[in-house]
């Protein structure tokens, strides 16, 4: 499903401009320009969405490369690989990275365009990124380095930046947490920095932040938005698993046992093996179980690390059940993806949806974004219900 197809957008805009239920002067100018068939860029450009990245790892690399890749395309029809070329009138080109933080000496002090390709990152290089002028700041290490990554990461000796102050100076509006999954303490610390700098916060990691009422309340009290936890993938193994189970059980098949096991090669797979195997397993198993209206033996989210796979991931699915007259069936499936690009399209949707939320003056945990884009939202919904809630949120005033 794509939101805001050109025709329905124009109809919606006519209504918006007529009823003047717009939130900001720039928004009114932008919409009026489209209704009057002028290029909005020539009349009034929507201010770019100013994003700060915590952790310049593989996901950050895919995100920054994606902004450049899609920004270079002339026609929207060329935007292959995006769920929503435009969302709320915004394209990926409307996203701008204004600050970034890491701890590795191969990234800290370097321009973001160089840092995203520095080792140990191994996300594929799909585009050349010109010098950005954004120098990666040093963040405090805290629990950002685990046992398994201590021989891989090379900690910079540069002094730690004042993170809240840097976010404020960069005029960042959204902070995206892309720390290693075991960095629980650091994730919470950066959440505090986002609050202090008055930024919305995206927790893409499997640490529990947006799903904890206390954080949602603090963001609400500060008039800011919070979304998370644990980003879903665009071509996600959990979604594929759940869809298969839903389809089978809807047709009367009784699933008795099922598992999904991953093998990957990025630093994050190593990290998962070492520090977050259990958390990941809980999140994914709970999520897959919710696809069945009855109890079955479910195991999902166990990860193995194979270094030569680089940033690739192989997911293995096994489903066993019975159908008519107790006849057995089995599915044995392998699904291969590359990890980092799998986060790009969903992150683009999250960032643009957060701009919409801010324009609507929403605060605290933004339930439709969380349910649509995260594996452990504060309120769980089926894939279909989450899709509908997100569409309604994006298109309705
Ligand atoms: N498709 C996906 O890749 C996907 C999907 C869902 C969730 N996630 C989550 O996104 C997060 C990032 O994944 P990734 O593959 O980019 O990981 P990564 O290991 O490639 O990147 C993590 C980065 O954080 C940096 N870092 C460590 N401690 C730090 C600190 N204290 N301050 C600042 N930077 C620090 C590391 O040097 C590294 O550059 C993970 O938590 C992962 O679970 C990823």
Coordinates of N, CA and C in Angstrom, one line a residue, residues 140-269:
X140 N 30.1 8.9 24.7 CA 30.7 8.1 25.8 C 30.5 6.6 25.5
X141 N 31.5 5.8 25.8 CA 31.4 4.4 25.4 C 30.4 3.6 26.2
X142 N 30.4 3.8 27.5 CA 29.5 3.0 28.4 C 29.5 1.5 28.1
X143 N 28.3 0.9 27.8 CA 28.2 -0.5 27.5 C 28.1 -0.7 26.0
X144 N 28.6 0.3 25.2 CA 28.5 0.2 23.7 C 29.4 -0.9 23.2
X145 N 30.4 -1.4 24.0 CA 31.3 -2.4 23.5 C 31.1 -3.7 24.3
X146 N 30.9 -4.8 23.7 CA 30.7 -6.0 24.5 C 31.9 -6.9 24.4
X147 N 31.9 -8.1 25.0 CA 33.0 -9.0 25.0 C 33.4 -9.4 23.6
X148 N 32.3 -9.7 22.8 CA 32.6 -10.2 21.4 C 33.1 -9.1 20.5
X149 N 32.8 -7.8 20.8 CA 33.2 -6.8 19.9 C 34.4 -6.0 20.3
X150 N 34.9 -6.3 21.5 CA 36.0 -5.5 22.1 C 37.3 -5.6 21.2
X151 N 37.5 -6.8 20.5 CA 38.7 -6.9 19.7 C 38.4 -6.4 18.3
X152 N 37.2 -6.0 18.0 CA 36.8 -5.5 16.7 C 36.8 -4.0 16.7
X153 N 36.1 -3.4 17.7 CA 36.0 -1.9 17.8 C 37.4 -1.4 18.3
X154 N 37.8 -0.2 17.8 CA 39.0 0.5 18.2 C 38.5 1.8 18.8
X155 N 38.6 1.9 20.1 CA 38.0 3.1 20.7 C 38.8 4.3 20.6
X156 N 38.2 5.4 20.1 CA 38.9 6.7 19.9 C 39.3 7.3 21.2
X157 N 40.5 8.0 21.2 CA 41.0 8.6 22.5 C 40.5 10.1 22.5
X158 N 39.8 10.5 21.5 CA 39.3 11.9 21.6 C 38.4 12.1 22.7
X159 N 38.3 13.3 23.3 CA 37.3 13.5 24.4 C 35.9 13.4 23.9
X160 N 35.0 13.0 24.9 CA 33.6 12.9 24.6 C 33.0 14.2 24.3
X161 N 32.1 14.3 23.3 CA 31.4 15.5 23.0 C 30.3 15.7 24.1
X162 N 29.9 17.0 24.3 CA 28.7 17.2 25.1 C 27.5 16.9 24.1
X163 N 26.9 15.7 24.3 CA 25.9 15.3 23.3 C 24.7 16.2 23.2
X164 N 24.1 16.5 24.3 CA 22.9 17.3 24.3 C 23.2 18.7 23.6
X165 N 24.3 19.2 24.0 CA 24.7 20.5 23.5 C 24.9 20.5 21.9
X166 N 25.6 19.4 21.5 CA 25.8 19.2 20.1 C 24.5 19.0 19.3
X167 N 23.6 18.3 19.9 CA 22.3 18.1 19.2 C 21.6 19.5 19.1
X168 N 21.6 20.3 20.2 CA 21.0 21.6 20.2 C 21.7 22.5 19.1
X169 N 23.0 22.5 19.1 CA 23.7 23.4 18.2 C 23.4 23.0 16.7
X170 N 23.2 21.7 16.5 CA 22.9 21.2 15.1 C 21.4 21.4 14.8
X171 N 20.7 21.8 15.8 CA 19.2 22.0 15.6 C 18.5 20.7 15.1
X172 N 19.0 19.6 15.7 CA 18.4 18.3 15.4 C 17.0 18.2 15.9
X173 N 16.1 17.6 15.1 CA 14.7 17.4 15.6 C 14.4 16.0 16.0
X174 N 15.1 15.0 15.3 CA 14.9 13.6 15.6 C 16.3 12.9 15.9
X175 N 16.3 12.1 16.9 CA 17.5 11.3 17.2 C 17.2 9.9 17.0
X176 N 18.0 9.2 16.2 CA 17.8 7.8 15.9 C 18.9 7.0 16.6
X177 N 18.4 6.1 17.5 CA 19.4 5.2 18.2 C 19.7 4.0 17.4
X178 N 20.9 3.9 16.9 CA 21.4 2.8 16.2 C 22.6 2.2 16.8
X179 N 22.6 2.1 18.2 CA 23.7 1.5 18.9 C 23.6 0.0 18.8
X180 N 24.7 -0.7 19.2 CA 24.7 -2.2 19.2 C 23.5 -2.6 20.1
X181 N 23.0 -3.8 19.9 CA 21.8 -4.2 20.6 C 22.1 -4.4 22.1
X182 N 23.3 -4.7 22.5 CA 23.6 -4.9 23.9 C 23.9 -3.6 24.7
X183 N 23.8 -2.5 24.0 CA 24.1 -1.2 24.6 C 22.9 -0.6 25.3
X184 N 22.5 -1.3 26.4 CA 21.2 -0.9 27.1 C 21.4 0.4 27.9
X185 N 22.5 0.4 28.6 CA 22.8 1.6 29.5 C 23.0 2.9 28.6
X186 N 23.8 2.7 27.5 CA 24.1 3.8 26.6 C 22.8 4.3 25.9
X187 N 22.0 3.3 25.5 CA 20.7 3.7 24.8 C 19.9 4.6 25.7
X188 N 19.8 4.2 27.0 CA 19.0 5.1 28.0 C 19.7 6.4 28.2
X189 N 21.0 6.4 28.2 CA 21.7 7.7 28.4 C 21.5 8.6 27.2
X190 N 21.5 8.1 26.0 CA 21.3 8.9 24.8 C 19.8 9.4 24.7
X191 N 18.9 8.6 25.3 CA 17.5 9.0 25.4 C 17.4 10.2 26.2
X192 N 18.1 10.2 27.3 CA 18.1 11.4 28.2 C 18.6 12.7 27.5
X193 N 19.7 12.4 26.6 CA 20.3 13.5 25.9 C 19.3 14.1 24.9
X194 N 18.5 13.2 24.3 CA 17.5 13.7 23.3 C 16.4 14.5 24.0
X195 N 16.0 14.1 25.2 CA 15.1 14.8 26.0 C 15.6 16.2 26.3
X196 N 16.9 16.2 26.8 CA 17.5 17.5 27.2 C 17.6 18.4 26.0
X197 N 17.8 17.9 24.8 CA 18.0 18.7 23.6 C 16.7 19.0 22.9
X198 N 15.6 18.5 23.5 CA 14.2 18.6 22.9 C 14.1 18.0 21.5
X199 N 14.5 16.8 21.4 CA 14.4 16.0 20.1 C 13.5 14.9 20.3
X200 N 12.8 14.5 19.2 CA 12.0 13.2 19.2 C 13.0 12.1 19.2
X201 N 12.6 10.9 19.6 CA 13.6 9.8 19.8 C 13.0 8.5 19.1
X202 N 13.9 7.9 18.3 CA 13.6 6.7 17.6 C 14.5 5.6 18.2
X203 N 13.9 4.6 18.8 CA 14.8 3.5 19.3 C 14.7 2.3 18.4
X204 N 15.7 2.2 17.5 CA 15.7 1.1 16.5 C 16.2 -0.2 17.1
X205 N 16.8 -0.1 18.3 CA 17.5 -1.2 19.0 C 16.5 -2.0 19.8
X206 N 16.8 -3.3 20.1 CA 15.9 -4.1 20.9 C 15.9 -3.8 22.4
X207 N 16.5 -2.7 22.8 CA 16.5 -2.3 24.2 C 15.1 -1.7 24.5
X208 N 14.6 -1.9 25.7 CA 13.2 -1.5 26.0 C 13.2 -0.1 26.4
X209 N 12.7 0.8 25.6 CA 12.6 2.2 25.9 C 11.1 2.7 25.6
X210 N 10.8 2.7 24.3 CA 9.4 3.2 23.9 C 8.4 2.3 24.5
X211 N 8.7 1.0 24.8 CA 7.7 0.1 25.3 C 7.6 0.2 26.8
X212 N 8.3 1.1 27.4 CA 8.2 1.3 28.9 C 7.5 2.6 29.1
X213 N 6.4 2.5 29.9 CA 5.5 3.6 30.2 C 6.2 4.9 30.7
X214 N 7.2 4.6 31.5 CA 7.9 5.7 32.2 C 8.6 6.7 31.1
X215 N 9.2 6.1 30.1 CA 9.8 6.9 29.1 C 8.7 7.7 28.2
X216 N 7.7 6.9 27.9 CA 6.6 7.6 27.1 C 6.1 8.8 27.9
X217 N 5.9 8.6 29.2 CA 5.4 9.7 30.0 C 6.4 10.9 30.0
X218 N 7.6 10.6 30.1 CA 8.6 11.7 30.1 C 8.6 12.5 28.8
X219 N 8.5 11.8 27.7 CA 8.5 12.5 26.4 C 7.2 13.3 26.3
X220 N 6.1 12.7 26.8 CA 4.8 13.4 26.7 C 4.9 14.7 27.6
X221 N 5.4 14.6 28.8 CA 5.5 15.8 29.6 C 6.4 16.9 29.0
X222 N 7.3 16.5 28.1 CA 8.2 17.4 27.4 C 7.7 17.8 26.0
X223 N 6.5 17.4 25.7 CA 5.9 17.7 24.4 C 6.6 17.1 23.2
X224 N 7.3 16.0 23.4 CA 8.1 15.3 22.4 C 7.6 13.9 22.0
X225 N 8.1 13.4 20.9 CA 7.6 12.1 20.4 C 8.6 11.0 20.6
X226 N 8.1 9.8 20.9 CA 9.0 8.7 21.2 C 8.4 7.5 20.4
X227 N 9.3 6.8 19.7 CA 8.9 5.6 19.0 C 9.9 4.4 19.1
X228 N 9.5 3.2 19.1 CA 10.3 2.0 19.2 C 9.5 0.8 19.6
X229 N 10.0 -0.3 20.0 CA 11.4 -0.6 20.1 C 11.7 -1.7 19.1
X230 N 12.9 -1.8 18.6 CA 13.4 -2.8 17.7 C 12.7 -2.7 16.3
X231 N 13.4 -2.0 15.4 CA 12.8 -1.7 14.1 C 12.4 -3.0 13.3
X232 N 11.3 -3.0 12.6 CA 11.0 -4.2 11.8 C 11.8 -4.0 10.5
X233 N 12.1 -5.1 9.8 CA 12.8 -5.0 8.5 C 11.8 -4.8 7.4
X234 N 12.2 -4.2 6.3 CA 11.3 -4.1 5.1 C 11.0 -5.5 4.6
X235 N 12.0 -6.3 4.3 CA 11.7 -7.7 3.9 C 12.1 -8.5 5.1
X236 N 11.2 -8.6 6.1 CA 11.5 -9.1 7.4 C 11.2 -10.6 7.6
X237 N 12.1 -11.3 8.3 CA 11.8 -12.7 8.5 C 10.7 -12.9 9.5
X238 N 10.6 -12.0 10.5 CA 9.5 -12.1 11.5 C 8.1 -11.9 10.7
X239 N 8.0 -10.9 9.9 CA 6.8 -10.6 9.2 C 6.4 -11.8 8.2
X240 N 7.5 -12.3 7.6 CA 7.2 -13.5 6.6 C 6.7 -14.7 7.4
X241 N 7.4 -14.9 8.5 CA 7.0 -16.1 9.4 C 5.5 -15.9 9.8
X242 N 5.2 -14.7 10.4 CA 3.8 -14.5 10.9 C 2.8 -14.6 9.7
X243 N 3.2 -14.1 8.6 CA 2.2 -14.1 7.5 C 1.9 -15.5 7.0
X244 N 3.0 -16.4 7.0 CA 2.8 -17.8 6.6 C 1.9 -18.5 7.6
X245 N 2.1 -18.2 8.9 CA 1.3 -18.8 10.0 C -0.1 -18.4 9.9
X246 N -0.3 -17.0 9.7 CA -1.7 -16.5 9.7 C -2.4 -17.1 8.5
X247 N -1.8 -17.2 7.3 CA -2.4 -17.8 6.2 C -2.8 -19.2 6.4
X248 N -1.9 -20.0 7.0 CA -2.2 -21.4 7.2 C -3.3 -21.6 8.2
X249 N -3.2 -20.9 9.3 CA -4.2 -21.1 10.4 C -5.6 -20.5 10.0
X250 N -5.6 -19.5 9.1 CA -6.8 -18.9 8.6 C -7.6 -20.0 7.8
X251 N -6.8 -20.9 7.1 CA -7.3 -21.9 6.3 C -7.6 -23.2 7.1
X252 N -7.5 -23.1 8.4 CA -7.9 -24.3 9.2 C -6.7 -25.2 9.5
X253 N -5.5 -24.9 9.1 CA -4.4 -25.7 9.4 C -4.0 -25.5 10.9
X254 N -3.7 -26.6 11.6 CA -3.3 -26.5 13.0 C -1.8 -26.7 13.0
X255 N -1.1 -25.5 13.3 CA 0.3 -25.5 13.4 C 0.7 -26.2 14.8
X256 N 1.6 -27.1 14.8 CA 2.0 -27.7 16.0 C 3.4 -27.2 16.5
X257 N 4.3 -27.1 15.5 CA 5.7 -26.6 15.9 C 6.2 -25.7 14.8
X258 N 7.0 -24.7 15.2 CA 7.6 -23.8 14.2 C 8.8 -23.1 14.8
X259 N 9.9 -23.0 14.0 CA 11.0 -22.2 14.4 C 11.5 -21.3 13.3
X260 N 12.3 -20.3 13.6 CA 13.0 -19.4 12.7 C 14.4 -19.1 13.2
X261 N 15.4 -19.5 12.5 CA 16.8 -19.3 13.0 C 17.5 -18.5 12.0
X262 N 18.4 -17.6 12.5 CA 19.1 -16.7 11.6 C 20.6 -17.0 11.6
X263 N 21.3 -16.8 10.5 CA 22.8 -16.8 10.5 C 23.2 -15.5 9.8
X264 N 24.1 -14.8 10.4 CA 24.5 -13.5 9.8 C 25.9 -13.2 10.1
X265 N 26.5 -12.2 9.4 CA 27.9 -11.9 9.5 C 28.3 -10.5 10.0
X266 N 27.3 -9.6 10.1 CA 27.6 -8.2 10.6 C 28.0 -8.2 12.1
X267 N 28.6 -7.1 12.5 CA 29.0 -7.0 14.0 C 27.8 -7.2 14.8
X268 N 26.6 -6.8 14.3 CA 25.4 -6.9 15.1 C 25.0 -8.4 15.3
X269 N 25.3 -9.3 14.4 CA 25.1 -10.7 14.6 C 25.9 -11.3 15.7

